[in-house]
Coordinates of C-alpha atoms in Angstrom, one line a residue:
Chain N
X5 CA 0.0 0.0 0.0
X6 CA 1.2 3.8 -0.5
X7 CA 0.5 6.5 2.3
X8 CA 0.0 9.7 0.5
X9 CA 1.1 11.8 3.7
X10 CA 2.6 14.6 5.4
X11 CA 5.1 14.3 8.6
X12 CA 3.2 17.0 10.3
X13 CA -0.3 15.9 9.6
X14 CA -2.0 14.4 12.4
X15 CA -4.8 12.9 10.5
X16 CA -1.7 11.6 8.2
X17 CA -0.2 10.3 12.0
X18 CA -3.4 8.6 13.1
X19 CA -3.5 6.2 9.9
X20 CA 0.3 5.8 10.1
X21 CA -0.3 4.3 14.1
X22 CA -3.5 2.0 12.8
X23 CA -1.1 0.6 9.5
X24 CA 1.7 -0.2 12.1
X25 CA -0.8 -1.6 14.7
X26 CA -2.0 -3.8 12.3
X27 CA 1.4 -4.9 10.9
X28 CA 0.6 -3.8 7.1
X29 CA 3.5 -2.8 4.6
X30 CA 3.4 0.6 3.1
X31 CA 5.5 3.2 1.5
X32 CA 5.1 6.5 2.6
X33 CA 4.7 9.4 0.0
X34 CA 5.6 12.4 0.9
X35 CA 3.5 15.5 0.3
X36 CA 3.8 19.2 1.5
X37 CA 0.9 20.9 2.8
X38 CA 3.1 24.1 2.9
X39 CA 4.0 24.0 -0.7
X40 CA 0.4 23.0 -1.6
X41 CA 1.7 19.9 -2.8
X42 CA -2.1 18.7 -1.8
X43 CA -3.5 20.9 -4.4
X44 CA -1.5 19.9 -7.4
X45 CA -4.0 18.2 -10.1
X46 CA -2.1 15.0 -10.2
X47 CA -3.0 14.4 -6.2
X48 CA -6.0 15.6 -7.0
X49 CA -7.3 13.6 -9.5
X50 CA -6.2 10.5 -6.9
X51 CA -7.9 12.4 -4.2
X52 CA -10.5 14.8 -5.0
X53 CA -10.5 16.0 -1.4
X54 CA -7.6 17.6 -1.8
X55 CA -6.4 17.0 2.4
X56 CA -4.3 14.1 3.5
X57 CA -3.4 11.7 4.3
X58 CA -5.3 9.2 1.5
X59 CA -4.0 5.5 1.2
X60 CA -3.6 3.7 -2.3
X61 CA -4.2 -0.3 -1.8
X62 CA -2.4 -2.5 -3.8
X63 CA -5.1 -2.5 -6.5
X64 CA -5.1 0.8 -6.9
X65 CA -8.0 1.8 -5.2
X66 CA -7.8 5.3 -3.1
X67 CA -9.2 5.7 0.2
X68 CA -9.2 9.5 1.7
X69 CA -10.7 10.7 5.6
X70 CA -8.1 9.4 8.3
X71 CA -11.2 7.6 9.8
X72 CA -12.8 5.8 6.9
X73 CA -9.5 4.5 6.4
X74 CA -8.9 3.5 10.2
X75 CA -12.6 1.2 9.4
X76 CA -11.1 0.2 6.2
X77 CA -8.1 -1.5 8.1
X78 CA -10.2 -3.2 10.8
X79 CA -12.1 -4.2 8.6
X80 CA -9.9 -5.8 6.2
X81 CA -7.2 -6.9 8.5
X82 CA -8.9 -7.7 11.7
X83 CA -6.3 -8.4 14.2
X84 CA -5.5 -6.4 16.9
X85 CA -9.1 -5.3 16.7
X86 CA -9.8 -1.5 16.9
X87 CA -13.4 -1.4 18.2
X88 CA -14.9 -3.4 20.4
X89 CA -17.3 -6.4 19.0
X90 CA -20.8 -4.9 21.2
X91 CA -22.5 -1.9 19.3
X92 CA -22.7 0.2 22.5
X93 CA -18.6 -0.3 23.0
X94 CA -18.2 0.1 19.0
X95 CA -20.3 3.7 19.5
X96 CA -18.7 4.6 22.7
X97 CA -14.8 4.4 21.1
X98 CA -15.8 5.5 17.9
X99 CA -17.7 8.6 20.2
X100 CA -14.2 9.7 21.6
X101 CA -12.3 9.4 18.4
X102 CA -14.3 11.7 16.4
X103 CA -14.6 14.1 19.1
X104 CA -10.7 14.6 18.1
X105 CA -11.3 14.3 14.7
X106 CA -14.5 16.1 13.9
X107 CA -14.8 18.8 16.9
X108 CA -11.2 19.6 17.5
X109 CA -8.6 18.7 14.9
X110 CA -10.4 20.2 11.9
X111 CA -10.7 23.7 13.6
X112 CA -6.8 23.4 13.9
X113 CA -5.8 22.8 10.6
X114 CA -3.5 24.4 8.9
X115 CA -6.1 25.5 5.8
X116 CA -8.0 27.1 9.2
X117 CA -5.0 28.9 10.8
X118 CA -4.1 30.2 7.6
X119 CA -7.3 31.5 6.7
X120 CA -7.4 33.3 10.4
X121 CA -3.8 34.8 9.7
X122 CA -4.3 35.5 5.9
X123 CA -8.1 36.8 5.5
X124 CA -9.1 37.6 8.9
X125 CA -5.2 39.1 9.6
X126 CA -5.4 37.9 13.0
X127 CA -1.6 37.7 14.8
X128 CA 0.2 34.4 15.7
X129 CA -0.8 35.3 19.6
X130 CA -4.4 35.1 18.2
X131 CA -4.0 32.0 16.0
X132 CA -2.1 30.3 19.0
X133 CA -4.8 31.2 21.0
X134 CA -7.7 29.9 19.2
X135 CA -5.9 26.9 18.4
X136 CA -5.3 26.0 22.6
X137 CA -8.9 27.3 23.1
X138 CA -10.4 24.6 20.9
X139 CA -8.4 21.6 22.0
X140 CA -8.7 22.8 25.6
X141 CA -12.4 22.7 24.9
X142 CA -11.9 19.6 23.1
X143 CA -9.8 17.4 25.9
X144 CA -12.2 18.8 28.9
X145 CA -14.9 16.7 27.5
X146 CA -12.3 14.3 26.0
X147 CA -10.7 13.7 30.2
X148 CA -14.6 13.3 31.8
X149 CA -15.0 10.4 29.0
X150 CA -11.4 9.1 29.8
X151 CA -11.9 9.3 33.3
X152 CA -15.2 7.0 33.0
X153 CA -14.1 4.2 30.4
X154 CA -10.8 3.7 30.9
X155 CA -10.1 1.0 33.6
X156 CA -6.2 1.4 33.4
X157 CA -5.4 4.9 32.0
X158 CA -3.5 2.7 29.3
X159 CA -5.9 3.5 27.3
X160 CA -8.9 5.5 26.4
X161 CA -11.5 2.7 26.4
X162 CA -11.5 -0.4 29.0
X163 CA -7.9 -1.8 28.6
X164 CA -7.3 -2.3 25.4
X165 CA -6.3 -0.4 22.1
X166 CA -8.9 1.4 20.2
X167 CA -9.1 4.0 17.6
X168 CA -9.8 6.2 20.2
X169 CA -6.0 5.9 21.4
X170 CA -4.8 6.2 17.8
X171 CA -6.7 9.9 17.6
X172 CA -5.6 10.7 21.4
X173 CA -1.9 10.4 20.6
X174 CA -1.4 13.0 17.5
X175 CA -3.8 15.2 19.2
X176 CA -1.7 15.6 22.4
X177 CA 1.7 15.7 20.3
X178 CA -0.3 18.6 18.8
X179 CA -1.5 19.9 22.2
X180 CA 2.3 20.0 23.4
X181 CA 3.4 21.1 20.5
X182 CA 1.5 24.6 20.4
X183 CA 2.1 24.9 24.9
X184 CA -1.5 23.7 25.9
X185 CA -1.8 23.8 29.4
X186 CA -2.4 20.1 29.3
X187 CA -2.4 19.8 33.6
X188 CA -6.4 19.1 33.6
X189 CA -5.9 16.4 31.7
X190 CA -4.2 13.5 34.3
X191 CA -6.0 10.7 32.1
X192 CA -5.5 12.0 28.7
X193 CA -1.6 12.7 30.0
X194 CA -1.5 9.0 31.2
X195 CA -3.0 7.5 28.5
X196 CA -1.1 9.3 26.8
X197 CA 2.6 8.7 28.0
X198 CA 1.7 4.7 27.7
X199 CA 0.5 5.0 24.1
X200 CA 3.7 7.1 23.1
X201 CA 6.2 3.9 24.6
X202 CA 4.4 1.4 22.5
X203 CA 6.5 0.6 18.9
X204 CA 3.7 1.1 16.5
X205 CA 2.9 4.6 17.9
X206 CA 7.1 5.1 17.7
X207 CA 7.6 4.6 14.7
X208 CA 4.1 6.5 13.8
X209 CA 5.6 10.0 15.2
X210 CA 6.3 12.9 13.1
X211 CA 10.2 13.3 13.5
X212 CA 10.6 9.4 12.5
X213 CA 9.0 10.4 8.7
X214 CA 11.2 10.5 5.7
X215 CA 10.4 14.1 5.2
X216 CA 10.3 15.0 8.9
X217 CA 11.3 18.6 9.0
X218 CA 10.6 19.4 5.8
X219 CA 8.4 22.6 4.9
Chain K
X35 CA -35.2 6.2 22.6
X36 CA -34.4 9.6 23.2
X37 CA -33.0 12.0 20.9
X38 CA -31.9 15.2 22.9
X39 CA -31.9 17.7 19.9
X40 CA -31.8 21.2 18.6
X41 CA -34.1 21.9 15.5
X42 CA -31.4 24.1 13.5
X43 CA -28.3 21.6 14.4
X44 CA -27.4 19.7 11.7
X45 CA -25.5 17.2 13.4
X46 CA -29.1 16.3 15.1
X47 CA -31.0 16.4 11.6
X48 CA -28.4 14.3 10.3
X49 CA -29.5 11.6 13.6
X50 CA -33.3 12.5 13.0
X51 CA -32.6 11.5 9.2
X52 CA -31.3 7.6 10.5
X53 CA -34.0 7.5 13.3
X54 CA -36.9 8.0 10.4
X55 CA -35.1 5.7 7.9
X56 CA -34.6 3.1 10.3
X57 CA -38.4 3.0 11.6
X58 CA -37.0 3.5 15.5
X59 CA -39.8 5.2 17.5
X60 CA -38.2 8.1 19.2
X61 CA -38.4 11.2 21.6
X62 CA -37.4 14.2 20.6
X63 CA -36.0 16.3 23.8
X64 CA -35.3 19.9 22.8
X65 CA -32.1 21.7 24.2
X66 CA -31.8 25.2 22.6
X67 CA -28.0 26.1 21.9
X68 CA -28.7 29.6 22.1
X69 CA -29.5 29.6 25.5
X70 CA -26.6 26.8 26.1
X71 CA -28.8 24.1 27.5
X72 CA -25.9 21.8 26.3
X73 CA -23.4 23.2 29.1
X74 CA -25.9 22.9 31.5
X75 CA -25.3 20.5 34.3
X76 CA -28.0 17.8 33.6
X77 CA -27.6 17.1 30.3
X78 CA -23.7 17.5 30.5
X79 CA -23.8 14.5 33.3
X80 CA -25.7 13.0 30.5
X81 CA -23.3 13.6 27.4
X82 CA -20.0 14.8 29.1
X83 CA -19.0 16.2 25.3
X84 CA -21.2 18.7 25.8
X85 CA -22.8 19.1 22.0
X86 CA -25.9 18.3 20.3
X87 CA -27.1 15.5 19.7
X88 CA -27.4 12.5 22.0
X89 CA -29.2 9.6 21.7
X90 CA -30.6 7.5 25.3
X91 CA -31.2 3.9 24.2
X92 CA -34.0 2.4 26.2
X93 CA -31.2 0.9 28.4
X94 CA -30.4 4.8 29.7
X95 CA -27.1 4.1 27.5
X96 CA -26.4 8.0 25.9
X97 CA -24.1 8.3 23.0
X98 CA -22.8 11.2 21.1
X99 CA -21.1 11.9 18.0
X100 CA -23.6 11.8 15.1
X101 CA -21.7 9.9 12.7
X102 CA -20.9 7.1 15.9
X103 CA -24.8 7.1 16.7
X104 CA -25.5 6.8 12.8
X105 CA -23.1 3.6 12.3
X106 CA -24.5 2.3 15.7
X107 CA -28.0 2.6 14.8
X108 CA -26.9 1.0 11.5
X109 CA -25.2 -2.1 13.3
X110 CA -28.5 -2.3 15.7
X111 CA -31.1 -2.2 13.2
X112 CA -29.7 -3.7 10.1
X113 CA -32.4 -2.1 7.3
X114 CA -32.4 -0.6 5.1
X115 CA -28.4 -0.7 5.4
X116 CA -27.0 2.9 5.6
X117 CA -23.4 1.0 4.6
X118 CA -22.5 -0.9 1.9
X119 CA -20.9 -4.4 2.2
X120 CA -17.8 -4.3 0.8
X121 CA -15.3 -2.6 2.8
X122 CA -13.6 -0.5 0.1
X123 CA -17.3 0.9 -0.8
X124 CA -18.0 1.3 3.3
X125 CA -15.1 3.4 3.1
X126 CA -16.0 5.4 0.2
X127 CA -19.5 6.5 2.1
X128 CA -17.6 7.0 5.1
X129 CA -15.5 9.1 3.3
X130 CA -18.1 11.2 1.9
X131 CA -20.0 11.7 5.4
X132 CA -16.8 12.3 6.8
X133 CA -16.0 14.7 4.0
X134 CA -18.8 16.9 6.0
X135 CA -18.7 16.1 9.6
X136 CA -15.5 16.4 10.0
X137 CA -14.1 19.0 7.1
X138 CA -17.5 21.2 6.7
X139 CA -19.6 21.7 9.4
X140 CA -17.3 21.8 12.5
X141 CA -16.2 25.0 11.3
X142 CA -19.5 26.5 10.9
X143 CA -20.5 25.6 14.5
X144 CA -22.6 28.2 15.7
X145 CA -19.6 28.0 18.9
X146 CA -17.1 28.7 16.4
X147 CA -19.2 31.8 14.4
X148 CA -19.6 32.8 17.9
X149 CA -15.7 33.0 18.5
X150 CA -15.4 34.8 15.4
X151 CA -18.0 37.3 16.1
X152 CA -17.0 37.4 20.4
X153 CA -13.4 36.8 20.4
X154 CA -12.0 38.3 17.1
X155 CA -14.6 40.9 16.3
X156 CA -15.0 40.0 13.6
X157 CA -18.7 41.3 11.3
X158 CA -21.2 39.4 10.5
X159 CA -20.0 40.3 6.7
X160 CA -16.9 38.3 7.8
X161 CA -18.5 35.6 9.6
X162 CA -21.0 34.8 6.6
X163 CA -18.0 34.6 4.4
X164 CA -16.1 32.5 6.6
X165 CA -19.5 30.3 6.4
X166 CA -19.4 30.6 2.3
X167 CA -16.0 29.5 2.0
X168 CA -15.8 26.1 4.1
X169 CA -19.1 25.1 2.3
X170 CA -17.6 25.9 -1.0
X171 CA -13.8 24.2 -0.5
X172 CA -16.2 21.1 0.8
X173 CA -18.7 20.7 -2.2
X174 CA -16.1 21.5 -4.3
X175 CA -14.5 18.0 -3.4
X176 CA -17.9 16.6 -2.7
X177 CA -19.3 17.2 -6.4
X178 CA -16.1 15.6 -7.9
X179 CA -16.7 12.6 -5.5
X180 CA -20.5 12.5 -6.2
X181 CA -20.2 12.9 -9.7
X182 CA -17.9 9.9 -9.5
X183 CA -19.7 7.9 -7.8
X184 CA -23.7 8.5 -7.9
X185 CA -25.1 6.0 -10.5
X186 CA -28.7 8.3 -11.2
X187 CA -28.1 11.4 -9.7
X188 CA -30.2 10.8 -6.2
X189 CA -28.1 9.3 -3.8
X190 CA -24.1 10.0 -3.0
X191 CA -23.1 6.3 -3.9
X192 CA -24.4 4.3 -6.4
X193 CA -28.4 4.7 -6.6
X194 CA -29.0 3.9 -3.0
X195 CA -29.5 5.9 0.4
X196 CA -26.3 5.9 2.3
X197 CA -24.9 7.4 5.5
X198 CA -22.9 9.8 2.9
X199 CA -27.0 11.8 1.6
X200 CA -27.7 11.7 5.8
X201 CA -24.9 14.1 6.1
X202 CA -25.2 15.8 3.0
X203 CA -29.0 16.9 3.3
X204 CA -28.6 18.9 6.4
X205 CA -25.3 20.6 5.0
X206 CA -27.0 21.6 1.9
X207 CA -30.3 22.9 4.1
X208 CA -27.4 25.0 5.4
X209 CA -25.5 26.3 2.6
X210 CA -29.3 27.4 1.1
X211 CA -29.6 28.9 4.6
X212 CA -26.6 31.1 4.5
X213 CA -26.9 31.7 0.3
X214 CA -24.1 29.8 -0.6
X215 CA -23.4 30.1 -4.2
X216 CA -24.5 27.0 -5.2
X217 CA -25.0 26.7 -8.9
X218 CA -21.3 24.6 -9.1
X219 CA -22.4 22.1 -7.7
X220 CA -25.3 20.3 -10.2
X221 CA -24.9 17.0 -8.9
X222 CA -25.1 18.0 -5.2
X223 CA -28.3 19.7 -6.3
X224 CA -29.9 17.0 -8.1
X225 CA -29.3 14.6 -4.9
X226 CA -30.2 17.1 -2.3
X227 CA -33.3 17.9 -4.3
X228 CA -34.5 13.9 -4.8
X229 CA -33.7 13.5 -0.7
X230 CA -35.8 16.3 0.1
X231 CA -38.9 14.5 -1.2
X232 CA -38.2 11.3 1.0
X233 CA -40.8 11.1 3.7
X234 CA -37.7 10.5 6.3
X235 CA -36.0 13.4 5.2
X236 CA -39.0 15.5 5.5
X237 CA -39.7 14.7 8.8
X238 CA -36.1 15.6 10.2
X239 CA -36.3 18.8 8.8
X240 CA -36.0 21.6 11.2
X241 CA -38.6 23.4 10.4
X242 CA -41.2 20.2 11.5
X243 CA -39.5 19.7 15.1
X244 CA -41.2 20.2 18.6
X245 CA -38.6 23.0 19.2
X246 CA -39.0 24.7 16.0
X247 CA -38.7 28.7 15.9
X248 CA -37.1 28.3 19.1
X249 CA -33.7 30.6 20.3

């Protein structure tokens, strides 16, 4: 499989974690939000979306939305599972993760920040601002659903790995990243610091990505 | 079951949508945004996240998320299926719903026009172009997707009702809402105009809830 991605993206880090949980081989393919390398018709004719990450299968076929592809893979490859078998458990992790990835990570994007700095000429103290407001609001509800369903603060649901975790982790590298004050969280910290040690979230990270650092 | 909702959210017209197609009899409980019902103590005990909607199985389980309660009430009550089969199609409709619910409307929250307006001053000139131009970047990738992928021109995938028209209705109620230029988008159109005439999209709409009118 190919990983159309971006070092820096953390929708593009979320299906990185699930490929590497699940054990699948893929080549990464570097592409530069920052040069708009997103944009370019040759992407975009593979991805009409235009945002990354999207993953090419072996046949060709190209999958875009971090979690339609995240289903995708449990579905197709179904060990270590990613949602619980019971509806209610399915709904409850499937709850958290697109808290992340609907109600806080799309508000943060870089399409968004630059829109804030470019058309509404708002300064970077602004644009950091909004950006800690919105995952502050974000991880308060995130910890009080934490705090509930996680038995072990290993993870975000019961005690085992979920696509909950795999949206958790990029979000708090993002969270540190731009100086959240992330003390209110204790679960989301805890879960956190046991998700970053395992290998599949390692090797997942943004600094471990062929084009880590690049613009 | 209960559906705590809010007649102009779309997130809850998108749930009122599955609810009618599924045949579940259901409660509509209003909570207004406006007046920020969805902070308020009870119903934040209830859903911890704090947004519209939730849905309370008979069991007193509540879940949130609208796309988590949409594939939960599709797992529950199996017809008509709001998923295709095969998983590379699943992920295509999850990709199109997603497509909104995550890339769309999270921006247009009426908490986040409420930033702009609060927090960064910004006129309601501004904030209805801000409004324009994430519907616009959105359909724009939507009507390549649709035109793609619709077989007839009334549903999103193929020629059948998927979780991908239960998210695109509601946004498209919207963009007419805010007078969205909406002429590039003729497949969009045609689709949102054949769901409009289905007796469980009729029923959702806000303009037929309880709460109707209400702030």
């Amino acid at each position: 499989m190919k990983l159309y991605s971006y070092w820096r993206s953390s929708a593009a880090y979320r299906v990185r974690i699930a490929l590497n949980v699940k054990g699948v081989d893929y080549t990464i393919i570097p592409k530069s939000f920052r040069l708009e390398e997103h944009r370019a018709g040759d992407y975009l004719h593979l991805n009409p979306q235009g945002l990354l990450p999207a993953l090419e299968t072996d046949d060709g076929a190209v999958l875009a939305q971090s979690v339609a592809i995240i289903e995708y893979l449990d579905e197709v490859y179904s060990q270590p599972e990613l949602l619980p078998k019971p509806p209610l458990e399915r709904a409850a992790v499937r709850s958290m993760a697109l808290s992340i990835a609907c109600d806080i990570h799309p508000l943060n994007n870089l399409r968004v920040l630059s829109y804030l700095r470019r058309r509404l000429s708002q300064s970077e103290e602004a644009v950091n601002e909004w950006y800690r407001h919105w995952i502050a609001e974000g991880f308060v509800s995130l910890e009080a659903l934490a705090a509930r369903s996680s038995t072990a603060k290993r993870y975000c649901y019961g005690d085992s790995l979920s696509m909950a975790d795999i949206c958790l982790a990029p979000q708090m590298a993002n969270a540190r990243r731009f100086q959240c004050d992330i003390t209110g969280f204790p679960t989301l910290r805890a879960i956190s610091s046991h998700l970053e040690s395992l290998p599949a979230f390692v090797a997942a990270h943004p600094d471990k990505q062929p084009d880590a650092g690049a613009s």
